[in-house]
Short mmCIF file of C-alpha atoms in Angstrom, two decimals:
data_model
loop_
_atom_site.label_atom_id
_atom_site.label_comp_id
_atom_site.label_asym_id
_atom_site.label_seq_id
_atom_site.Cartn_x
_atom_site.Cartn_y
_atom_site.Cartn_z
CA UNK A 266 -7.31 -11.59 -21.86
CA UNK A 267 -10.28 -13.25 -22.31
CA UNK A 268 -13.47 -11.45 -20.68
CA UNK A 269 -15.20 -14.61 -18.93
CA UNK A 270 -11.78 -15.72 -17.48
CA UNK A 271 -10.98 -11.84 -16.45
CA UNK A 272 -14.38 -11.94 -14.30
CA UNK A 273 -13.51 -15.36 -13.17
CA UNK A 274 -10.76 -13.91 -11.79
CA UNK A 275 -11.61 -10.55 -10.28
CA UNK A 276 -14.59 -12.81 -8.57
CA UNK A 277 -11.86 -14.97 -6.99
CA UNK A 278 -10.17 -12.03 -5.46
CA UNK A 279 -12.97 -10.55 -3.99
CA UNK A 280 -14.11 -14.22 -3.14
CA UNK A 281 -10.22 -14.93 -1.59
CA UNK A 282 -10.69 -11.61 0.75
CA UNK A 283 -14.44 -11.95 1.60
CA UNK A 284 -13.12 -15.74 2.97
CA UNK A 285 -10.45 -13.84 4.73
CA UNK A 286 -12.48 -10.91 6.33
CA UNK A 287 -15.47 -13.40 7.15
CA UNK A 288 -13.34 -16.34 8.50
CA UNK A 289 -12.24 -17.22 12.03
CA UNK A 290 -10.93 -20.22 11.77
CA UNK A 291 -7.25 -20.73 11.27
CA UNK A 292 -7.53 -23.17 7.99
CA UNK A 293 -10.72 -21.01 6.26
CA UNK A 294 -8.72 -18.18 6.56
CA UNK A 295 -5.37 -19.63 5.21
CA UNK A 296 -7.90 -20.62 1.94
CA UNK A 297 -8.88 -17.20 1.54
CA UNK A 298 -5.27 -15.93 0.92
CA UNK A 299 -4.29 -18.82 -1.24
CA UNK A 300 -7.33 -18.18 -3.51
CA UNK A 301 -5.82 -14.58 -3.31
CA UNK A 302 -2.55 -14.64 -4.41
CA UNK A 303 -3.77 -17.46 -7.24
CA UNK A 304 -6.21 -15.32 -8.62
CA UNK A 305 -3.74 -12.70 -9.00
CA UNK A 306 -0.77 -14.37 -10.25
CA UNK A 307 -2.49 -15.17 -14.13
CA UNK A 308 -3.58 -10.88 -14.15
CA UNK A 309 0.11 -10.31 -13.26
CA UNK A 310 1.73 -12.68 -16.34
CA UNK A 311 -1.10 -11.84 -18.99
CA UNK A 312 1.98 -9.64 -20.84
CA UNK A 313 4.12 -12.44 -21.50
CA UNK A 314 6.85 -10.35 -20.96
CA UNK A 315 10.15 -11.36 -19.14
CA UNK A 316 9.64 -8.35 -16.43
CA UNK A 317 6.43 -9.83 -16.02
CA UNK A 318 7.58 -13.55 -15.57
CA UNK A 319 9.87 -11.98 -13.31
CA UNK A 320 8.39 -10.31 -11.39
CA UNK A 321 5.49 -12.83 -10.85
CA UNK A 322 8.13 -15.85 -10.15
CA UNK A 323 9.41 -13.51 -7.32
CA UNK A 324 5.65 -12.97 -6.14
CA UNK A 325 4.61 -16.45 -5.95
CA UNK A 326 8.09 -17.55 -4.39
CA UNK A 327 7.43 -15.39 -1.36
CA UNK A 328 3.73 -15.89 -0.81
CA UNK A 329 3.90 -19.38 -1.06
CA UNK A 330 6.55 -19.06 1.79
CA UNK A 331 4.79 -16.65 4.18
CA UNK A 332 1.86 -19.23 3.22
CA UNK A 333 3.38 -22.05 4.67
CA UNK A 334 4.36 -19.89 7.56
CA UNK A 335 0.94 -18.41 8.55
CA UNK A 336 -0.30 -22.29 8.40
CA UNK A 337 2.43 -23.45 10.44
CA UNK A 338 2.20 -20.51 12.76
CA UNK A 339 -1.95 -21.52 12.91
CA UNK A 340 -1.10 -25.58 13.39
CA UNK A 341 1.24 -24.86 16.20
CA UNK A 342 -1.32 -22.52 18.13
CA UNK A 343 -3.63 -25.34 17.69
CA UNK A 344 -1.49 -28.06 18.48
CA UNK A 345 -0.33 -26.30 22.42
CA UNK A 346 -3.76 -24.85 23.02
CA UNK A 347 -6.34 -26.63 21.21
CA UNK A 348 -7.97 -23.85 19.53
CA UNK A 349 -8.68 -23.44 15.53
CA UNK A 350 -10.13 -19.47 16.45
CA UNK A 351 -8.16 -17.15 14.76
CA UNK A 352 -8.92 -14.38 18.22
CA UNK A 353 -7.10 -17.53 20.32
CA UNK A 354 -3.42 -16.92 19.58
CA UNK A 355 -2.67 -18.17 23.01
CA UNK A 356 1.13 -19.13 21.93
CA UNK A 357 3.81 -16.48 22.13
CA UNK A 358 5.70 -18.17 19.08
CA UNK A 359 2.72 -19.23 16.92
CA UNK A 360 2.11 -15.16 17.11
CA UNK A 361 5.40 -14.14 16.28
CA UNK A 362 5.75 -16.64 13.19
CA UNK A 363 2.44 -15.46 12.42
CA UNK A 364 3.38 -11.64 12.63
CA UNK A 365 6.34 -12.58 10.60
CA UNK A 366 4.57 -14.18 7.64
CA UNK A 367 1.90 -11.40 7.67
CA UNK A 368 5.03 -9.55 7.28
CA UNK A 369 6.56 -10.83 4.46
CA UNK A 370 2.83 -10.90 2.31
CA UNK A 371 2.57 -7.30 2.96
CA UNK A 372 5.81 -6.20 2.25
CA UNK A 373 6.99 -4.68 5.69
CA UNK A 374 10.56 -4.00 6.21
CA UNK A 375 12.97 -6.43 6.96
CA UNK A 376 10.85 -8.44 4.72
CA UNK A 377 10.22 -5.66 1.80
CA UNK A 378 13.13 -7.26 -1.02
CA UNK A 379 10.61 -8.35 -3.26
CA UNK A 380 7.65 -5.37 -3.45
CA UNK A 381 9.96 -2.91 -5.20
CA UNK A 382 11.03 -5.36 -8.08
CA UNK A 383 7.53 -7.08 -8.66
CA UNK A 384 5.77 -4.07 -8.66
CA UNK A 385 8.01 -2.98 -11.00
CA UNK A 386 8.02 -5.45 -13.51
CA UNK A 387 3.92 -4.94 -13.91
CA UNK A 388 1.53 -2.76 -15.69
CA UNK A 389 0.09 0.05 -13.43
CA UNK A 390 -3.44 -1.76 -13.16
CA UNK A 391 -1.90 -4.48 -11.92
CA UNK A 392 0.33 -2.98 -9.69
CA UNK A 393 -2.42 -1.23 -8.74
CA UNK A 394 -4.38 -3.92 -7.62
CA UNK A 395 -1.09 -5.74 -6.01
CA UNK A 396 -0.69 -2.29 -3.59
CA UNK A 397 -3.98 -1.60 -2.65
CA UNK A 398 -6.69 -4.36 -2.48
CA UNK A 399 -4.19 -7.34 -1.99
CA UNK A 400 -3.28 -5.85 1.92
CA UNK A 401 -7.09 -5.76 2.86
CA UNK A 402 -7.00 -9.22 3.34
CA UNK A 403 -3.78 -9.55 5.92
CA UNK A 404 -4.55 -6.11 7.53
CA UNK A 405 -7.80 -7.83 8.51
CA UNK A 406 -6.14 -10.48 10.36
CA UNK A 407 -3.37 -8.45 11.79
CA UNK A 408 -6.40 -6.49 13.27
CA UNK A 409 -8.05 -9.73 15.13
CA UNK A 410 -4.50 -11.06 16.73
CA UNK A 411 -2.94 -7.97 17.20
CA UNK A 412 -3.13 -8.20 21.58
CA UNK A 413 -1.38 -11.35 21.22
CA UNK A 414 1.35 -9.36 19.14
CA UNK A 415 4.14 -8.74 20.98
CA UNK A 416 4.14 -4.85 20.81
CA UNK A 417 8.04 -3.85 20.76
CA UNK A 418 8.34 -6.35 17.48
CA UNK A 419 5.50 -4.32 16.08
CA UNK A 420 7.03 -0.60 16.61
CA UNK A 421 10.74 -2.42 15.42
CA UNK A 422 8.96 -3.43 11.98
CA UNK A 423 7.25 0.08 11.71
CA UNK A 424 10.08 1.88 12.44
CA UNK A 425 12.12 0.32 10.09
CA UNK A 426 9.69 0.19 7.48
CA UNK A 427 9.53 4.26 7.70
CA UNK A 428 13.44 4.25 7.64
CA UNK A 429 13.73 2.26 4.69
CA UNK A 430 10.76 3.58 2.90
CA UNK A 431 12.13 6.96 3.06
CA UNK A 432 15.64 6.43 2.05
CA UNK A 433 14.96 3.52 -0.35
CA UNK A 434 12.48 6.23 -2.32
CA UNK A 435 15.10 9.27 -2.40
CA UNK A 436 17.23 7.77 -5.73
CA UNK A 437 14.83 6.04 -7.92
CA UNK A 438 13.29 7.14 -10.71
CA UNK A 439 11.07 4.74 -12.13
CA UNK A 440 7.45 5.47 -10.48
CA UNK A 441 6.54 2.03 -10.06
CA UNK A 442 9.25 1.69 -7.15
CA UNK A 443 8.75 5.14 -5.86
CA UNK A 444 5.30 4.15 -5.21
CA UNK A 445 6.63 0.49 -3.62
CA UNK A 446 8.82 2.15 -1.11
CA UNK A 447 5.70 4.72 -0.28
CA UNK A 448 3.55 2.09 0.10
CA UNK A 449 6.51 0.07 2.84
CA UNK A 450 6.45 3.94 4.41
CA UNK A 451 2.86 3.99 4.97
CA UNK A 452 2.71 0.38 6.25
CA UNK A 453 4.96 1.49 8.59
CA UNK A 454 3.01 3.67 10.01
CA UNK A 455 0.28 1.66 10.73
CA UNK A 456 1.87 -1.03 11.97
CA UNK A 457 3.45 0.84 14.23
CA UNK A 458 0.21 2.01 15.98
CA UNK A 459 -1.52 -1.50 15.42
CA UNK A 460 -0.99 -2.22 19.37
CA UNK A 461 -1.79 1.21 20.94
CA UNK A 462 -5.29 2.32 18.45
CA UNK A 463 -5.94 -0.31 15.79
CA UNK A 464 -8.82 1.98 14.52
CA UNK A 465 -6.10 4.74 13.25
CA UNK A 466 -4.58 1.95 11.67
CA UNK A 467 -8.04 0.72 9.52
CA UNK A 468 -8.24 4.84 8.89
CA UNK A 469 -4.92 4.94 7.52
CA UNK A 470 -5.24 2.05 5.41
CA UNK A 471 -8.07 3.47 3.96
CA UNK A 472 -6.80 6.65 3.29
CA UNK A 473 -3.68 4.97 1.67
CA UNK A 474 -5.43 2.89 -0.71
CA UNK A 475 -7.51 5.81 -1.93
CA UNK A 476 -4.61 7.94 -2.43
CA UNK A 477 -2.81 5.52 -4.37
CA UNK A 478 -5.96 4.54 -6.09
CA UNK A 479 -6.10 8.28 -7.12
CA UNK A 480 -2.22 8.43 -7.89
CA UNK A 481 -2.38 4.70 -9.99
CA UNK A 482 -5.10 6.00 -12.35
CA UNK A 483 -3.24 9.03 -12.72
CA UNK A 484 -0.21 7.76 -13.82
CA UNK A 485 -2.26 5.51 -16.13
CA UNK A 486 -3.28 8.63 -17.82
CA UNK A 487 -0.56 10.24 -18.45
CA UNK A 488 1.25 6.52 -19.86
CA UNK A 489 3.76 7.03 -17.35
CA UNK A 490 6.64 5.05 -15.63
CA UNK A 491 9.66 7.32 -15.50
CA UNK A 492 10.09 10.78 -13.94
CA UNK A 493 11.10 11.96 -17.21
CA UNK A 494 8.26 10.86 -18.59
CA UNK A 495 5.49 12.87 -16.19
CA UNK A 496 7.17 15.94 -17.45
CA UNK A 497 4.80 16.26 -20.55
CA UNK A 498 1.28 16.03 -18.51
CA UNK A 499 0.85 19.33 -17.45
CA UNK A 500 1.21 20.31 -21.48
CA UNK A 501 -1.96 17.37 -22.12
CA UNK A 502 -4.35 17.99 -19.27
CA UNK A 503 -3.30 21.19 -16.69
CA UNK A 504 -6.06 20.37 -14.42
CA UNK A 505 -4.71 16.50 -13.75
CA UNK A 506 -1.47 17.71 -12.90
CA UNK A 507 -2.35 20.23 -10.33
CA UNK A 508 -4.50 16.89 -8.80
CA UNK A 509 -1.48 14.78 -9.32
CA UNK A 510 0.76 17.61 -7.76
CA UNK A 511 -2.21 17.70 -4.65
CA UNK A 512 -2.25 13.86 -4.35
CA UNK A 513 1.27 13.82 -4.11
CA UNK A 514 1.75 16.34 -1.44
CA UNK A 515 -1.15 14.42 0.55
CA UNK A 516 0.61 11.07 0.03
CA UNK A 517 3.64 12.90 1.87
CA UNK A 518 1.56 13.77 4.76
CA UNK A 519 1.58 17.76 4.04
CA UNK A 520 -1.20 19.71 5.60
CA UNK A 521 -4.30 20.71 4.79
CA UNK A 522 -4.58 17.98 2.67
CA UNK A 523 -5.91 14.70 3.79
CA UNK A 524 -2.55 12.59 4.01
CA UNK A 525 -1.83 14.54 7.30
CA UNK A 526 -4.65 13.50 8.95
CA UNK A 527 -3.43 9.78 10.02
CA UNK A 528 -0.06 11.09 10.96
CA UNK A 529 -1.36 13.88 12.41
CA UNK A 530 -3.44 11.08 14.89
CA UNK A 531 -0.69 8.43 15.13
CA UNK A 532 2.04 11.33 16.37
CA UNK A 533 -0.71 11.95 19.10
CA UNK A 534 -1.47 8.69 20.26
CA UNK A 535 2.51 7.65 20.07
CA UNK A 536 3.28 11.09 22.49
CA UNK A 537 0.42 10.25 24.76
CA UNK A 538 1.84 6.53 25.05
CA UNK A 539 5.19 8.19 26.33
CA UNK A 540 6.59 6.75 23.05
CA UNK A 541 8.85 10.10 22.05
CA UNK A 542 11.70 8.92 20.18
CA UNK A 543 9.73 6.17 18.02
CA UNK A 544 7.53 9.39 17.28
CA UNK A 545 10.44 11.67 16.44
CA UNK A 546 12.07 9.24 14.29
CA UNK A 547 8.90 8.84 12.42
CA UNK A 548 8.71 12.41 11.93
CA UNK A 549 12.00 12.67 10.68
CA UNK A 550 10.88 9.73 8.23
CA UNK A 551 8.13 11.57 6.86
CA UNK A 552 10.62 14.20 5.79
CA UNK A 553 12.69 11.72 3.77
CA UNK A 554 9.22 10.30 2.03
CA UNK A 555 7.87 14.05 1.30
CA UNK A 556 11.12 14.79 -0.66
CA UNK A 557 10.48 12.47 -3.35
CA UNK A 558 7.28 12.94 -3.51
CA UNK A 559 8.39 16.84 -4.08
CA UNK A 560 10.71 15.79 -6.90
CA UNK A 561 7.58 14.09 -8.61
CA UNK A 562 5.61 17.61 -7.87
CA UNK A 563 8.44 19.24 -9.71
CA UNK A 564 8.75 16.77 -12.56
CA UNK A 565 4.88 16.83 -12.78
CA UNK A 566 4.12 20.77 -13.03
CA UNK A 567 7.32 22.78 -13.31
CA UNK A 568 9.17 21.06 -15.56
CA UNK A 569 8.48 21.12 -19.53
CA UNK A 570 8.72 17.81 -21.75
CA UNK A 571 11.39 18.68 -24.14
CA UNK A 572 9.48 18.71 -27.39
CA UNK A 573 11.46 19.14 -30.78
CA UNK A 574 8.15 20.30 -32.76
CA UNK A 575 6.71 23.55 -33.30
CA UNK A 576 3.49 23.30 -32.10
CA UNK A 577 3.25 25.27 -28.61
CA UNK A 578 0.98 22.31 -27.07
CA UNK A 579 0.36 18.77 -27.57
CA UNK A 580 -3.08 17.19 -29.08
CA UNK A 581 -5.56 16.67 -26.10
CA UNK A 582 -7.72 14.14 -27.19
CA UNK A 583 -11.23 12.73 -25.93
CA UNK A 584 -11.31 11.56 -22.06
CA UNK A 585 -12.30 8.10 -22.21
CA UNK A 586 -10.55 7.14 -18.67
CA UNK A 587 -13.24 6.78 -15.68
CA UNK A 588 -13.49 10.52 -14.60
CA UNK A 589 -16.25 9.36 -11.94
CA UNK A 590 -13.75 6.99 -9.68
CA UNK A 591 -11.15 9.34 -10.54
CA UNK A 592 -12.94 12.37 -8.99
CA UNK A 593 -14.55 10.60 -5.94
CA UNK A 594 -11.00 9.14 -5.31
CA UNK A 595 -9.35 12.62 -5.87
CA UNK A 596 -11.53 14.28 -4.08
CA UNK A 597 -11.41 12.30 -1.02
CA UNK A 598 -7.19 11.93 -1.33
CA UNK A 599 -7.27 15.93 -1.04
CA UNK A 600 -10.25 17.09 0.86
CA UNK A 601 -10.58 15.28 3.87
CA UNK A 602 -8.56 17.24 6.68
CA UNK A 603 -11.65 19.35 7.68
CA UNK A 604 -13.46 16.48 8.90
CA UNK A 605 -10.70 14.82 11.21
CA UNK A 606 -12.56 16.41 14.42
CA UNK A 607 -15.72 14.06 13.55
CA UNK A 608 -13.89 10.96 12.76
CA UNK A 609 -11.72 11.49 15.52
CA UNK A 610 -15.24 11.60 17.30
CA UNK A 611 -15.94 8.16 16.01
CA UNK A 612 -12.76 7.07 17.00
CA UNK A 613 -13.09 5.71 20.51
#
């Protein structure tokens, strides 16, 4: 792709969420998603591959339609009470249609069909892109309206979202839609404690994106898409698969790593809100998730790559993938549990 039309595009995603995160009117902040999900859609077709025009159809298809929701959700709310402010969601049904389309851009279950099989049908830096910085924009919304959100919809769509993302993980094996039903797991999560502590929900999307920042740029390393294919890392680079095995187990939520800090919180504030069996069932959830990220573990650094050569290793050549975001992301996906007692200081 051509470099000025690359940077024209990157600038219009950052420009798309910066509208978002800034706005607070109803219509500014419908722009800054559209200029979103068109800056993205050219980055997701550049193959010219029929996955790719696939998977992009089915991408624009269902923003365009949670698009049209969110601005019919905003027209109604201004149309009974007057108000453009994105804080005034004063009607019940303008909140729920809003809720809904938020929803469907993010991928939460009911309304997950389409993140497995686009993610699938693009490159990992595009993928990578589509997972991580493309829910900043409706997270920052959902955490401005969400006391007009009717809180019993929210824990339904979380719960489900954990259900589904843990059994809809267990028999796949391309890594591409592993990684789609973790990230409808983890949304889960924090939607479900959007109502009760919205600022565990901004720490656990954080956490998330860096761990899947970390796990993206791994599997871009090794050339990977299959679990078969992993099996030959820990022959080219030991050290990156004992970090992919680590980012893995934190992505599942196993302690001491840095994954088990947000569930860690969210179990907490769910049993002090009397909320047991939405908590239990969330737990059980977990389990489900953690098992395929265990048969990635095992794929990634117990398994050998059947290799019909003689050579007892295979060439490691020259680094030249970005160590520095690599480490920093790595390091932080891994490393983090220690310090829960001072962010859960800052957490009022």
């Amino acid at each position: 792709m051509n470099p000025t039309v690359l940077t024209i595009l990157i600038s219009s995603l950052g420009l798309g969420t910066t509208l978002t995160f800034i706005g607070s009117h109803w219509l500014l902040v419908w722009m800054g998603l559209e200029i979103n999900t068109l800056a993205i859609i050219p980055l997701m077709i550049r193959q010219h591959h029929p996955r790719a025009v696939e998977a992009t159809t089915k991408y624009f298809i269902t923003q365009a339609t949670a698009s049209a929701l969110l601005l019919f959700a905003g027209i109604t709310n201004a149309w009974t009470s007057g108000e453009w402010s994105l804080t005034e969601m004063i009607n019940p049904t303008s909140a729920t249609l809003a809720l809904t389309a938020l929803a469907l851009k993010i991928g939460l279950a009911p309304l997950h069909f389409w993140l497995p099989e686009v993610l699938q049908g693009l490159d990992l830096t595009t993928g990578l892109i589509l997972s991580t910085w493309q829910k900043l924009a409706p997270f920052a919304i959902l955490l401005q309206l969400y006391p007009s959100l009717n809180p019993n919809l929210l824990l339904s769509l979380g719960i489900l979202s954990t259900i589904i993302g843990g059994w809809g993980g267990l028999n796949q094996t391309q890594l591409r839609k592993i990684l789609a039903y973790s990230s409808i797991a983890n949304l889960g999560w924090m939607i479900t404690i959007l109502h009760y502590a919205p600022n565990l929900t901004l720490l656990n999307l954080i956490l998330y994106i860096t761990m899947t920042l970390t796990t993206f740029l791994l599997f871009k390393i090794f050339n990977s898409t299959k679990i078969n294919s992993i099996a030959s890392s820990s022959t080219k680079s030991p050290l990156l698969s004992i970090i992919t095995l680590l980012t893995l187990l934190s992505l599942g939520g196993l302690p001491p790593l840095s994954g088990f800090m947000p569930k860690w919180l969210i179990l907490q504030e769910l049993t002090k809100q009397s909320l047991f069996i939405p908590a239990t069932i969330m737990a059980l959830m977990a389990l489900l998730s953690l098992f395929f990220y265990l048969r990635l573990c095992y794929a990634t650094t117990l398994t050998m790559n059947p290799n019909p050569t003689n050579m007892s290793s295979s060439w490691r050549t020259k680094p030249n993938h970005p160590t520095l975001i690599l480490l920093t992301s790595a390091t932080l996906s891994i490393l983090l549990l220690p310090l829960t007692p001072t962010i859960f200081m800052l957490i009022p």
